[in-house]
Amino acid sequence: MKKTKHNVLLAFILISSTFAFAQQLPQFSQYMFNTISINPAYAGSRETVSIVGLHRSQWVGLEGAPTPQTLSINTPLRNEKIGLGLSIINDELGFENFVYAYADFSYTINTGEKTKLAFGLKAGFTHYNLDAVGFLDQESVYTDPFFSNFSNRWNPNVGVGLFLHTNKWYVGLSTPRILNTNYNESVQDPNVDYIALERLSYYLTAGYVFDLSEKTKFKPSFLIKATSGAPISIDANANFLLFDEKFWIGGGYRYNQDTSTLGVQTDFQISRQMRIGYTYEHYLTDLRPFTGGTHEILLMFEVFEFNKRVKSPRYF
């Protein structure tokens, strides 16, 4: 059975590698609490120093499955119009590894009594590495120039974003990687069909918080991602906030051309400073017999100044 699972993953990699590989940022289910990784305009919007860590174990039970992690921090400056952020993402799939290290800058203007519009800029580097020794036998690694040009590359990139919000709703539009980077650009062999591209992606996010009662709130949200050379991905989520705004519970549905999942999400506000969250996703496609699903853990820590009150509740 283990060999079968390995062959399924290897076949997936080889099929996608025969023509082109459109690299995309890993997509986390709890994106609404880690928006800084895809939209630089989010920086500083939580009105405090916010530190978020996420770990995702995807396709559990499948050898070489993706295991992305991200760590981010963002904060407003004293004038509150400027926000700064930093995010690091590690994404490993089989024999490939991507590391993203990016800084964020935002500037916010008031567009109404309760409405704010933030403009964001993201800049940094993406590191790519292919473990060719693990992917092929050693003889092929040393004799094939295609694989010898694939490892340990740092490439700069930039991104932009907009974030329109109040304390009850938000809409964001961003493209975190503007430059198209070909990680195999040094290979000039016309017989080599494999290209690895970091292509332009667009992210549209939105959410709204409804007051169902004095102690119960309902928050639907969605994320739509469109990448050149890849199918559109849609995330739809709905969560209830219960127990004096201490506990989120809900579910989500993700769809794209290749796969779809159903998920269950929970978040618990342990203290004013700390939140922990967990998501489980169940696959609805042909991948289901080969995996135990996907698990995702979130840890958020926020630093508040002594006796300082946040101006509005933070639901996203």
Coordinates of N, CA and C in Angstrom, one line a residue, residues 51-152:
I51 N 1.2 38.5 15.6 CA 2.1 37.5 15.2 C 1.3 36.2 14.9
V52 N 1.5 35.7 13.7 CA 0.7 34.5 13.3 C 1.6 33.4 12.8
G53 N 1.4 32.2 13.3 CA 2.1 31.0 12.8 C 1.0 30.0 12.3
L54 N 1.3 29.3 11.2 CA 0.4 28.3 10.6 C 1.2 27.1 10.2
H55 N 0.7 26.0 10.4 CA 1.3 24.7 9.9 C 0.2 23.9 9.3
R56 N 0.5 23.4 8.1 CA -0.5 22.7 7.3 C 0.1 21.3 6.9
S57 N -0.5 20.2 7.3 CA -0.1 18.9 6.8 C -1.2 18.4 5.8
Q58 N -0.8 18.5 4.6 CA -1.7 18.2 3.5 C -1.6 16.8 3.0
W59 N -2.7 16.2 2.6 CA -2.7 14.8 2.0 C -2.0 13.9 3.0
V60 N -2.4 13.9 4.3 CA -1.8 13.0 5.3 C -1.8 11.6 4.9
G61 N -0.7 10.9 5.0 CA -0.5 9.5 4.7 C 0.1 9.3 3.3
L62 N 0.2 10.4 2.5 CA 0.8 10.3 1.2 C 2.3 10.7 1.3
E63 N 3.2 9.9 0.9 CA 4.6 10.2 0.9 C 5.0 11.4 0.1
G64 N 5.7 12.3 0.6 CA 6.1 13.5 -0.1 C 5.0 14.6 -0.3
A65 N 4.0 14.5 0.5 CA 2.9 15.4 0.5 C 3.3 16.8 0.9
P66 N 2.6 17.9 0.5 CA 3.0 19.2 0.9 C 2.8 19.4 2.4
T67 N 3.8 20.2 3.0 CA 3.8 20.5 4.4 C 4.2 22.0 4.6
P68 N 3.4 22.9 4.2 CA 3.8 24.3 4.3 C 3.6 24.9 5.7
Q69 N 4.5 25.9 6.0 CA 4.4 26.6 7.2 C 4.6 28.1 6.9
T70 N 4.0 28.9 7.7 CA 4.2 30.4 7.6 C 4.3 31.0 8.9
L71 N 5.1 32.1 9.0 CA 5.2 32.9 10.2 C 5.2 34.3 9.8
S72 N 4.3 35.1 10.3 CA 4.2 36.5 9.9 C 4.0 37.4 11.1
I73 N 4.4 38.7 11.0 CA 4.2 39.7 12.0 C 3.9 41.0 11.3
N74 N 2.9 41.7 11.8 CA 2.6 43.0 11.2 C 2.1 44.0 12.4
T75 N 2.3 45.2 12.1 CA 2.0 46.2 13.2 C 1.7 47.6 12.6
P76 N 0.8 48.4 13.2 CA 0.7 49.8 12.8 C 1.8 50.6 13.4
L77 N 2.2 51.7 12.8 CA 3.1 52.6 13.5 C 2.3 53.6 14.3
R78 N 3.0 54.6 15.0 CA 2.3 55.4 15.9 C 1.3 56.3 15.3
N79 N 1.5 56.8 14.0 CA 0.5 57.6 13.4 C -0.7 56.8 12.9
E80 N -0.6 55.5 12.9 CA -1.7 54.5 12.6 C -2.1 54.5 11.1
K81 N -1.5 55.4 10.3 CA -1.8 55.3 8.9 C -0.9 54.4 8.2
I82 N 0.3 54.2 8.8 CA 1.3 53.3 8.1 C 1.4 52.0 8.9
G83 N 1.4 50.9 8.1 CA 1.6 49.6 8.7 C 2.8 48.9 8.1
L84 N 3.5 48.1 8.9 CA 4.6 47.3 8.4 C 4.4 45.8 8.7
G85 N 5.0 45.0 7.9 CA 4.8 43.6 8.1 C 6.0 42.8 7.5
L86 N 6.1 41.5 8.0 CA 7.1 40.6 7.5 C 6.5 39.2 7.5
S87 N 6.7 38.5 6.4 CA 6.1 37.1 6.3 C 7.1 36.2 5.7
I88 N 7.3 35.0 6.3 CA 8.1 33.9 5.8 C 7.3 32.7 5.6
I89 N 7.4 32.1 4.4 CA 6.6 30.9 4.1 C 7.6 29.8 3.6
N90 N 7.5 28.6 4.2 CA 8.2 27.5 3.7 C 7.3 26.5 3.1
D91 N 7.5 26.1 1.9 CA 6.6 25.2 1.2 C 7.4 24.1 0.5
E92 N 7.1 22.8 1.0 CA 7.8 21.7 0.5 C 6.9 20.7 -0.1
L93 N 7.1 20.3 -1.3 CA 6.3 19.3 -2.0 C 7.2 18.3 -2.7
G94 N 7.3 17.1 -2.1 CA 8.1 16.0 -2.7 C 9.6 16.4 -2.6
F95 N 10.2 16.6 -3.8 CA 11.6 16.9 -3.9 C 11.8 18.4 -4.1
E96 N 10.8 19.2 -4.2 CA 10.9 20.6 -4.4 C 10.6 21.4 -3.1
N97 N 11.3 22.5 -2.9 CA 11.2 23.4 -1.8 C 11.2 24.8 -2.2
F98 N 10.2 25.6 -1.7 CA 10.2 27.0 -1.9 C 10.2 27.7 -0.5
V99 N 11.0 28.8 -0.4 CA 11.0 29.7 0.8 C 10.7 31.1 0.3
Y100 N 9.7 31.7 0.9 CA 9.4 33.1 0.5 C 9.7 34.0 1.7
A101 N 10.4 35.0 1.5 CA 10.7 36.0 2.6 C 10.4 37.4 2.1
Y102 N 9.3 38.0 2.6 CA 8.8 39.3 2.1 C 8.5 40.2 3.1
A103 N 8.7 41.5 2.9 CA 8.4 42.6 3.8 C 7.2 43.4 3.2
D104 N 6.4 44.0 4.1 CA 5.1 44.6 3.6 C 5.1 46.0 4.2
F105 N 4.4 46.9 3.3 CA 4.2 48.3 3.7 C 2.8 48.7 3.3
S106 N 2.1 49.3 4.2 CA 0.7 49.8 3.9 C 0.5 51.2 4.3
Y107 N -0.4 51.9 3.6 CA -0.8 53.3 3.9 C -2.3 53.4 3.9
T108 N -2.9 53.8 5.0 CA -4.4 53.8 5.1 C -4.9 55.2 5.1
I109 N -6.1 55.4 4.4 CA -6.8 56.6 4.4 C -8.2 56.4 4.8
N110 N -8.8 57.4 5.4 CA -10.2 57.3 5.8 C -11.1 57.7 4.6
T111 N -12.0 56.8 4.2 CA -12.9 57.0 3.1 C -14.3 57.3 3.5
G112 N -14.6 57.2 4.8 CA -15.9 57.5 5.4 C -15.8 57.5 6.9
E113 N -16.9 57.7 7.6 CA -16.8 57.7 9.0 C -16.3 56.5 9.7
K114 N -16.6 55.3 9.1 CA -16.2 54.1 9.6 C -15.4 53.2 8.6
T115 N -15.2 53.7 7.4 CA -14.6 53.0 6.3 C -13.1 53.4 6.1
K116 N -12.2 52.5 5.9 CA -10.8 52.7 5.7 C -10.4 52.0 4.4
L117 N -9.5 52.6 3.6 CA -8.9 52.0 2.5 C -7.4 52.0 2.6
A118 N -6.8 50.8 2.5 CA -5.3 50.7 2.7 C -4.7 50.3 1.3
F119 N -3.6 50.9 1.0 CA -2.8 50.6 -0.1 C -1.5 49.8 0.3
G120 N -1.2 48.7 -0.3 CA 0.0 48.0 0.2 C 1.0 47.6 -0.9
L121 N 2.2 47.5 -0.4 CA 3.4 47.1 -1.3 C 4.1 46.0 -0.6
K122 N 4.5 45.0 -1.3 CA 5.2 43.8 -0.8 C 6.5 43.6 -1.7
A123 N 7.6 43.3 -1.0 CA 8.8 43.1 -1.7 C 9.7 42.1 -1.0
G124 N 10.4 41.3 -1.7 CA 11.3 40.3 -1.1 C 11.9 39.3 -2.1
F125 N 12.1 38.1 -1.6 CA 12.8 37.1 -2.4 C 12.2 35.7 -2.2
T126 N 12.2 35.0 -3.3 CA 11.8 33.6 -3.3 C 13.0 32.7 -3.6
H127 N 13.2 31.7 -2.7 CA 14.3 30.7 -2.9 C 13.7 29.4 -3.4
Y128 N 14.3 28.8 -4.4 CA 13.9 27.6 -5.0 C 15.0 26.5 -4.9
N129 N 14.6 25.3 -4.5 CA 15.6 24.2 -4.5 C 14.9 22.9 -4.9
L130 N 15.6 22.2 -5.8 CA 15.1 20.9 -6.2 C 16.1 19.8 -5.8
D131 N 15.7 18.9 -5.0 CA 16.5 17.8 -4.5 C 16.7 16.8 -5.7
A132 N 17.5 17.1 -6.6 CA 17.6 16.2 -7.8 C 18.2 14.8 -7.4
V133 N 19.0 14.7 -6.4 CA 19.6 13.5 -6.0 C 18.5 12.5 -5.5
G134 N 17.5 13.1 -4.8 CA 16.3 12.3 -4.4 C 15.4 12.0 -5.6
F135 N 15.3 13.0 -6.5 CA 14.3 12.8 -7.6 C 14.8 11.8 -8.6
L136 N 16.1 11.8 -8.9 CA 16.6 10.9 -9.9 C 17.8 10.1 -9.3
D137 N 18.3 9.2 -10.1 CA 19.5 8.5 -9.7 C 20.7 9.4 -9.8
Q138 N 21.8 9.2 -9.1 CA 22.9 10.2 -9.1 C 23.5 10.3 -10.5
E139 N 23.6 9.3 -11.3 CA 24.2 9.4 -12.6 C 23.4 10.4 -13.5
S140 N 22.1 10.4 -13.4 CA 21.3 11.3 -14.2 C 21.5 12.8 -13.7
V141 N 21.7 12.9 -12.4 CA 21.9 14.3 -11.8 C 23.2 14.9 -12.4
Y142 N 24.2 14.1 -12.5 CA 25.5 14.7 -12.9 C 25.7 14.8 -14.4
T143 N 24.8 14.1 -15.2 CA 25.0 14.1 -16.6 C 23.9 15.0 -17.3
D144 N 22.9 15.3 -16.6 CA 21.8 16.1 -17.2 C 21.9 17.5 -16.8
P145 N 22.2 18.5 -17.8 CA 22.4 19.9 -17.4 C 21.1 20.5 -16.9
F146 N 20.0 19.9 -17.3 CA 18.7 20.5 -16.9 C 18.5 20.5 -15.4
F147 N 18.9 19.4 -14.8 CA 18.7 19.3 -13.3 C 19.9 20.1 -12.6
S148 N 21.0 20.2 -13.2 CA 22.1 20.9 -12.5 C 21.9 22.4 -12.4
N149 N 21.0 22.9 -13.2 CA 20.7 24.4 -13.1 C 19.5 24.7 -12.3
F150 N 19.0 23.8 -11.5 CA 17.7 24.0 -10.9 C 17.8 24.3 -9.4
S151 N 18.9 24.2 -8.8 CA 19.0 24.3 -7.3 C 19.5 25.6 -6.8
N152 N 19.0 25.9 -5.5 CA 19.5 27.0 -4.7 C 19.5 28.3 -5.5

